[in-house]
Amino acid sequence: INTIHSIAITLPGFSDLMTSNLYVVGNGPVTLIDTGPKFPGSFEFVEKQIRHAGLEMSDIERIIITHGHVDHFGLAGKVIETAGHPVPCLIHAEDKWRISSQAFQEEAWSKEAGDLMAMAHMPQKEIEKIRNRFSFFNQLCDPIDEATPLEDGDEIAGAGYRLKVIH
């Protein structure tokens, strides 16, 4: 692949997560691999980096989401809106449920999860830190209900590149 642009978004406030990484593949139209989280300023940073690569948001023809964590798909809705045309989102079939509205309507934290961590002698301070992070996650994305499922071995081709799904 001749053209891959890497974009690293700093994740403030997460000492164990330093950046969210996304990639722009191609010369136009392009494939965006992951979008980053919906932190204040993240979208503007991504847009600036895409322009720095000589591209526009309208050059994005598809978004591939590597997996269903909010730091990988949080900006998808804003990217699609800004592109000004339909931009399909693709994700492995086993992760599709993780990005759906239904997944975000269900409680992300359970009493059972806290009990299990306590049984494993995890310090209460760490359990609370994890619980607070779970409640914060819903703010970092807009769910995606219209995603195309991918399977192992599927290939996605663009101008001058071919990507293969490995899950």
PDB file of C-alpha atoms in Angstrom:
ATOM      1  CA  ILE A   1       0.000   0.000   0.000  1.00  0.00           C
ATOM      2  CA  ASN A   2       1.547   3.254  -1.072  1.00  0.00           C
ATOM      3  CA  THR A   3      -0.434   5.615   1.116  1.00  0.00           C
ATOM      4  CA  ILE A   4      -1.263   5.043   4.754  1.00  0.00           C
ATOM      5  CA  HIS A   5      -1.645   8.021   7.057  1.00  0.00           C
ATOM      6  CA  SER A   6      -1.549   7.334  10.778  1.00  0.00           C
ATOM      7  CA  ILE A   7      -3.439   9.588  13.193  1.00  0.00           C
ATOM      8  CA  ALA A   8      -2.948   9.273  16.955  1.00  0.00           C
ATOM      9  CA  ILE A   9      -5.510  11.004  19.181  1.00  0.00           C
ATOM     10  CA  THR A  10      -4.331  11.656  22.737  1.00  0.00           C
ATOM     11  CA  LEU A  11      -6.731  10.288  25.348  1.00  0.00           C
ATOM     12  CA  PRO A  12      -6.641  12.749  28.250  1.00  0.00           C
ATOM     13  CA  GLY A  13      -7.443  11.449  31.700  1.00  0.00           C
ATOM     14  CA  PHE A  14      -6.671   7.778  30.985  1.00  0.00           C
ATOM     15  CA  SER A  15      -3.267   6.916  32.431  1.00  0.00           C
ATOM     16  CA  ASP A  16      -3.422   3.384  31.003  1.00  0.00           C
ATOM     17  CA  LEU A  17      -4.557   4.463  27.502  1.00  0.00           C
ATOM     18  CA  MET A  18      -2.287   6.989  25.848  1.00  0.00           C
ATOM     19  CA  THR A  19      -3.698   7.269  22.320  1.00  0.00           C
ATOM     20  CA  SER A  20      -6.424   6.062  20.011  1.00  0.00           C
ATOM     21  CA  ASN A  21      -4.947   5.229  16.625  1.00  0.00           C
ATOM     22  CA  LEU A  22      -6.708   5.464  13.297  1.00  0.00           C
ATOM     23  CA  TYR A  23      -5.525   5.132   9.737  1.00  0.00           C
ATOM     24  CA  VAL A  24      -6.414   6.703   6.416  1.00  0.00           C
ATOM     25  CA  VAL A  25      -5.708   4.251   3.596  1.00  0.00           C
ATOM     26  CA  GLY A  26      -5.509   5.286  -0.052  1.00  0.00           C
ATOM     27  CA  ASN A  27      -5.147   8.441  -2.092  1.00  0.00           C
ATOM     28  CA  GLY A  28      -8.827   9.246  -2.578  1.00  0.00           C
ATOM     29  CA  PRO A  29     -11.334   7.932  -2.230  1.00  0.00           C
ATOM     30  CA  VAL A  30     -10.000   6.551   1.041  1.00  0.00           C
ATOM     31  CA  THR A  31     -10.846   4.023   3.718  1.00  0.00           C
ATOM     32  CA  LEU A  32     -10.788   5.246   7.315  1.00  0.00           C
ATOM     33  CA  ILE A  33      -9.793   2.508   9.744  1.00  0.00           C
ATOM     34  CA  ASP A  34     -11.323   3.451  13.091  1.00  0.00           C
ATOM     35  CA  THR A  35     -12.452   6.980  13.947  1.00  0.00           C
ATOM     36  CA  GLY A  36     -11.335   7.672  17.492  1.00  0.00           C
ATOM     37  CA  PRO A  37     -13.519   8.626  20.473  1.00  0.00           C
ATOM     38  CA  LYS A  38     -15.922  11.534  20.687  1.00  0.00           C
ATOM     39  CA  PHE A  39     -13.770  13.654  23.026  1.00  0.00           C
ATOM     40  CA  PRO A  40     -13.997  17.436  22.797  1.00  0.00           C
ATOM     41  CA  GLY A  41     -11.625  18.500  20.028  1.00  0.00           C
ATOM     42  CA  SER A  42     -11.039  14.979  18.667  1.00  0.00           C
ATOM     43  CA  PHE A  43     -13.043  15.468  15.486  1.00  0.00           C
ATOM     44  CA  GLU A  44     -11.355  18.763  14.687  1.00  0.00           C
ATOM     45  CA  PHE A  45      -7.967  17.105  15.210  1.00  0.00           C
ATOM     46  CA  VAL A  46      -8.849  14.215  12.880  1.00  0.00           C
ATOM     47  CA  GLU A  47     -10.208  16.583  10.234  1.00  0.00           C
ATOM     48  CA  LYS A  48      -7.017  18.699  10.424  1.00  0.00           C
ATOM     49  CA  GLN A  49      -4.815  15.602  10.060  1.00  0.00           C
ATOM     50  CA  ILE A  50      -6.808  14.377   7.052  1.00  0.00           C
ATOM     51  CA  ARG A  51      -6.427  17.793   5.408  1.00  0.00           C
ATOM     52  CA  HIS A  52      -2.712  17.766   6.256  1.00  0.00           C
ATOM     53  CA  ALA A  53      -2.517  14.542   4.210  1.00  0.00           C
ATOM     54  CA  GLY A  54      -3.989  16.435   1.243  1.00  0.00           C
ATOM     55  CA  LEU A  55      -7.434  14.910   1.607  1.00  0.00           C
ATOM     56  CA  GLU A  56     -10.914  16.082   2.582  1.00  0.00           C
ATOM     57  CA  MET A  57     -13.546  14.404   4.728  1.00  0.00           C
ATOM     58  CA  SER A  58     -15.589  13.951   1.541  1.00  0.00           C
ATOM     59  CA  ASP A  59     -12.814  11.642   0.255  1.00  0.00           C
ATOM     60  CA  ILE A  60     -13.802   8.996   2.836  1.00  0.00           C
ATOM     61  CA  GLU A  61     -15.698   6.213   1.052  1.00  0.00           C
ATOM     62  CA  ARG A  62     -15.961   3.755   3.962  1.00  0.00           C
ATOM     63  CA  ILE A  63     -15.117   3.288   7.618  1.00  0.00           C
ATOM     64  CA  ILE A  64     -13.735  -0.003   8.870  1.00  0.00           C
ATOM     65  CA  ILE A  65     -14.144  -0.419  12.614  1.00  0.00           C
ATOM     66  CA  THR A  66     -11.558  -2.854  13.970  1.00  0.00           C
ATOM     67  CA  HIS A  67     -13.618  -3.704  17.055  1.00  0.00           C
ATOM     68  CA  GLY A  68     -16.456  -2.416  19.158  1.00  0.00           C
ATOM     69  CA  HIS A  69     -14.683  -0.207  21.685  1.00  0.00           C
ATOM     70  CA  VAL A  70     -15.786   3.431  21.858  1.00  0.00           C
ATOM     71  CA  ASP A  71     -12.279   4.748  21.200  1.00  0.00           C
ATOM     72  CA  HIS A  72     -12.455   3.009  17.806  1.00  0.00           C
ATOM     73  CA  PHE A  73     -15.882   4.137  16.551  1.00  0.00           C
ATOM     74  CA  GLY A  74     -16.901   7.149  18.639  1.00  0.00           C
ATOM     75  CA  LEU A  75     -16.598   9.715  15.839  1.00  0.00           C
ATOM     76  CA  ALA A  76     -18.193   7.618  13.083  1.00  0.00           C
ATOM     77  CA  GLY A  77     -21.471   9.550  13.112  1.00  0.00           C
ATOM     78  CA  LYS A  78     -19.704  12.915  12.850  1.00  0.00           C
ATOM     79  CA  VAL A  79     -17.388  11.630  10.100  1.00  0.00           C
ATOM     80  CA  ILE A  80     -20.375  10.414   8.070  1.00  0.00           C
ATOM     81  CA  GLU A  81     -22.252  13.680   8.601  1.00  0.00           C
ATOM     82  CA  THR A  82     -19.241  15.750   7.522  1.00  0.00           C
ATOM     83  CA  ALA A  83     -18.435  13.596   4.485  1.00  0.00           C
ATOM     84  CA  GLY A  84     -21.678  14.779   2.925  1.00  0.00           C
ATOM     85  CA  HIS A  85     -22.513  11.443   1.329  1.00  0.00           C
ATOM     86  CA  PRO A  86     -23.361   7.929   2.517  1.00  0.00           C
ATOM     87  CA  VAL A  87     -20.324   6.312   4.143  1.00  0.00           C
ATOM     88  CA  PRO A  88     -20.814   2.654   5.054  1.00  0.00           C
ATOM     89  CA  CYS A  89     -19.371   1.370   8.342  1.00  0.00           C
ATOM     90  CA  LEU A  90     -17.955  -2.142   8.302  1.00  0.00           C
ATOM     91  CA  ILE A  91     -17.162  -4.275  11.347  1.00  0.00           C
ATOM     92  CA  HIS A  92     -16.626  -7.962  12.016  1.00  0.00           C
ATOM     93  CA  ALA A  93     -19.965  -9.731  12.534  1.00  0.00           C
ATOM     94  CA  GLU A  94     -19.002 -10.821  16.059  1.00  0.00           C
ATOM     95  CA  ASP A  95     -18.488  -7.204  17.147  1.00  0.00           C
ATOM     96  CA  LYS A  96     -21.459  -5.624  15.381  1.00  0.00           C
ATOM     97  CA  TRP A  97     -23.668  -5.823  18.500  1.00  0.00           C
ATOM     98  CA  ARG A  98     -21.092  -3.824  20.516  1.00  0.00           C
ATOM     99  CA  ILE A  99     -21.663  -0.651  18.475  1.00  0.00           C
ATOM    100  CA  SER A 100     -25.474  -0.845  18.393  1.00  0.00           C
ATOM    101  CA  SER A 101     -28.002   1.293  20.241  1.00  0.00           C
ATOM    102  CA  GLN A 102     -29.201  -1.802  22.053  1.00  0.00           C
ATOM    103  CA  ALA A 103     -25.754  -2.413  23.537  1.00  0.00           C
ATOM    104  CA  PHE A 104     -25.710   1.118  24.930  1.00  0.00           C
ATOM    105  CA  GLN A 105     -29.215   0.881  26.398  1.00  0.00           C
ATOM    106  CA  GLU A 106     -28.159  -2.055  28.535  1.00  0.00           C
ATOM    107  CA  GLU A 107     -26.314  -1.381  31.752  1.00  0.00           C
ATOM    108  CA  ALA A 108     -22.571  -1.647  31.098  1.00  0.00           C
ATOM    109  CA  TRP A 109     -21.745  -2.252  34.755  1.00  0.00           C
ATOM    110  CA  SER A 110     -23.295  -4.965  36.868  1.00  0.00           C
ATOM    111  CA  LYS A 111     -23.249  -5.835  40.537  1.00  0.00           C
ATOM    112  CA  GLU A 112     -21.859  -9.221  39.499  1.00  0.00           C
ATOM    113  CA  ALA A 113     -18.851  -7.550  37.863  1.00  0.00           C
ATOM    114  CA  GLY A 114     -18.108  -5.636  41.063  1.00  0.00           C
ATOM    115  CA  ASP A 115     -18.555  -8.754  43.184  1.00  0.00           C
ATOM    116  CA  LEU A 116     -16.192 -10.735  40.959  1.00  0.00           C
ATOM    117  CA  MET A 117     -13.514  -8.043  41.226  1.00  0.00           C
ATOM    118  CA  ALA A 118     -13.932  -7.945  45.009  1.00  0.00           C
ATOM    119  CA  MET A 119     -13.621 -11.761  45.175  1.00  0.00           C
ATOM    120  CA  ALA A 120     -10.369 -11.412  43.214  1.00  0.00           C
ATOM    121  CA  HIS A 121      -9.182  -9.009  45.962  1.00  0.00           C
ATOM    122  CA  MET A 122      -9.059  -6.034  43.651  1.00  0.00           C
ATOM    123  CA  PRO A 123      -8.702  -2.858  45.730  1.00  0.00           C
ATOM    124  CA  GLN A 124     -11.989  -0.961  46.139  1.00  0.00           C
ATOM    125  CA  LYS A 125     -10.353   2.161  44.699  1.00  0.00           C
ATOM    126  CA  GLU A 126      -9.594   0.301  41.452  1.00  0.00           C
ATOM    127  CA  ILE A 127     -13.100  -1.185  41.275  1.00  0.00           C
ATOM    128  CA  GLU A 128     -14.587   2.322  41.568  1.00  0.00           C
ATOM    129  CA  LYS A 129     -12.199   3.601  38.907  1.00  0.00           C
ATOM    130  CA  ILE A 130     -13.376   0.904  36.494  1.00  0.00           C
ATOM    131  CA  ARG A 131     -17.036   1.472  37.376  1.00  0.00           C
ATOM    132  CA  ASN A 132     -16.701   5.215  36.727  1.00  0.00           C
ATOM    133  CA  ARG A 133     -15.013   4.547  33.407  1.00  0.00           C
ATOM    134  CA  PHE A 134     -17.911   2.324  32.307  1.00  0.00           C
ATOM    135  CA  SER A 135     -20.440   5.072  33.064  1.00  0.00           C
ATOM    136  CA  PHE A 136     -18.335   7.563  31.090  1.00  0.00           C
ATOM    137  CA  PHE A 137     -18.050   5.375  27.962  1.00  0.00           C
ATOM    138  CA  ASN A 138     -21.547   6.130  26.651  1.00  0.00           C
ATOM    139  CA  GLN A 139     -20.541   9.762  26.250  1.00  0.00           C
ATOM    140  CA  LEU A 140     -17.639   8.901  23.939  1.00  0.00           C
ATOM    141  CA  CYS A 141     -19.672   7.698  20.972  1.00  0.00           C
ATOM    142  CA  ASP A 142     -22.873   7.649  19.054  1.00  0.00           C
ATOM    143  CA  PRO A 143     -24.134   4.091  18.486  1.00  0.00           C
ATOM    144  CA  ILE A 144     -24.142   2.713  14.948  1.00  0.00           C
ATOM    145  CA  ASP A 145     -27.102   0.554  13.978  1.00  0.00           C
ATOM    146  CA  GLU A 146     -26.447   0.441  10.228  1.00  0.00           C
ATOM    147  CA  ALA A 147     -23.160  -1.437   9.959  1.00  0.00           C
ATOM    148  CA  THR A 148     -22.134  -4.002   7.382  1.00  0.00           C
ATOM    149  CA  PRO A 149     -20.854  -7.211   8.961  1.00  0.00           C
ATOM    150  CA  LEU A 150     -17.512  -8.604   7.846  1.00  0.00           C
ATOM    151  CA  GLU A 151     -16.248 -12.175   8.121  1.00  0.00           C
ATOM    152  CA  ASP A 152     -12.761 -13.653   8.293  1.00  0.00           C
ATOM    153  CA  GLY A 153     -11.192 -13.686   4.856  1.00  0.00           C
ATOM    154  CA  ASP A 154     -13.368 -10.903   3.414  1.00  0.00           C
ATOM    155  CA  GLU A 155     -11.424  -8.453   1.283  1.00  0.00           C
ATOM    156  CA  ILE A 156     -11.924  -4.731   0.900  1.00  0.00           C
ATOM    157  CA  ALA A 157     -10.324  -3.123  -2.134  1.00  0.00           C
ATOM    158  CA  GLY A 158      -9.663   0.478  -2.993  1.00  0.00           C
ATOM    159  CA  ALA A 159      -7.567   2.341  -5.513  1.00  0.00           C
ATOM    160  CA  GLY A 160      -4.139   0.721  -5.153  1.00  0.00           C
ATOM    161  CA  TYR A 161      -4.818  -1.398  -2.091  1.00  0.00           C
ATOM    162  CA  ARG A 162      -6.547  -4.538  -0.890  1.00  0.00           C
ATOM    163  CA  LEU A 163      -7.256  -5.279   2.780  1.00  0.00           C
ATOM    164  CA  LYS A 164      -8.098  -8.707   4.213  1.00  0.00           C
ATOM    165  CA  VAL A 165     -10.201  -9.263   7.338  1.00  0.00           C
ATOM    166  CA  ILE A 166      -8.465 -11.276  10.053  1.00  0.00           C
ATOM    167  CA  HIS A 167     -10.402 -11.696  13.273  1.00  0.00           C
TER     168      HIS A 167
END
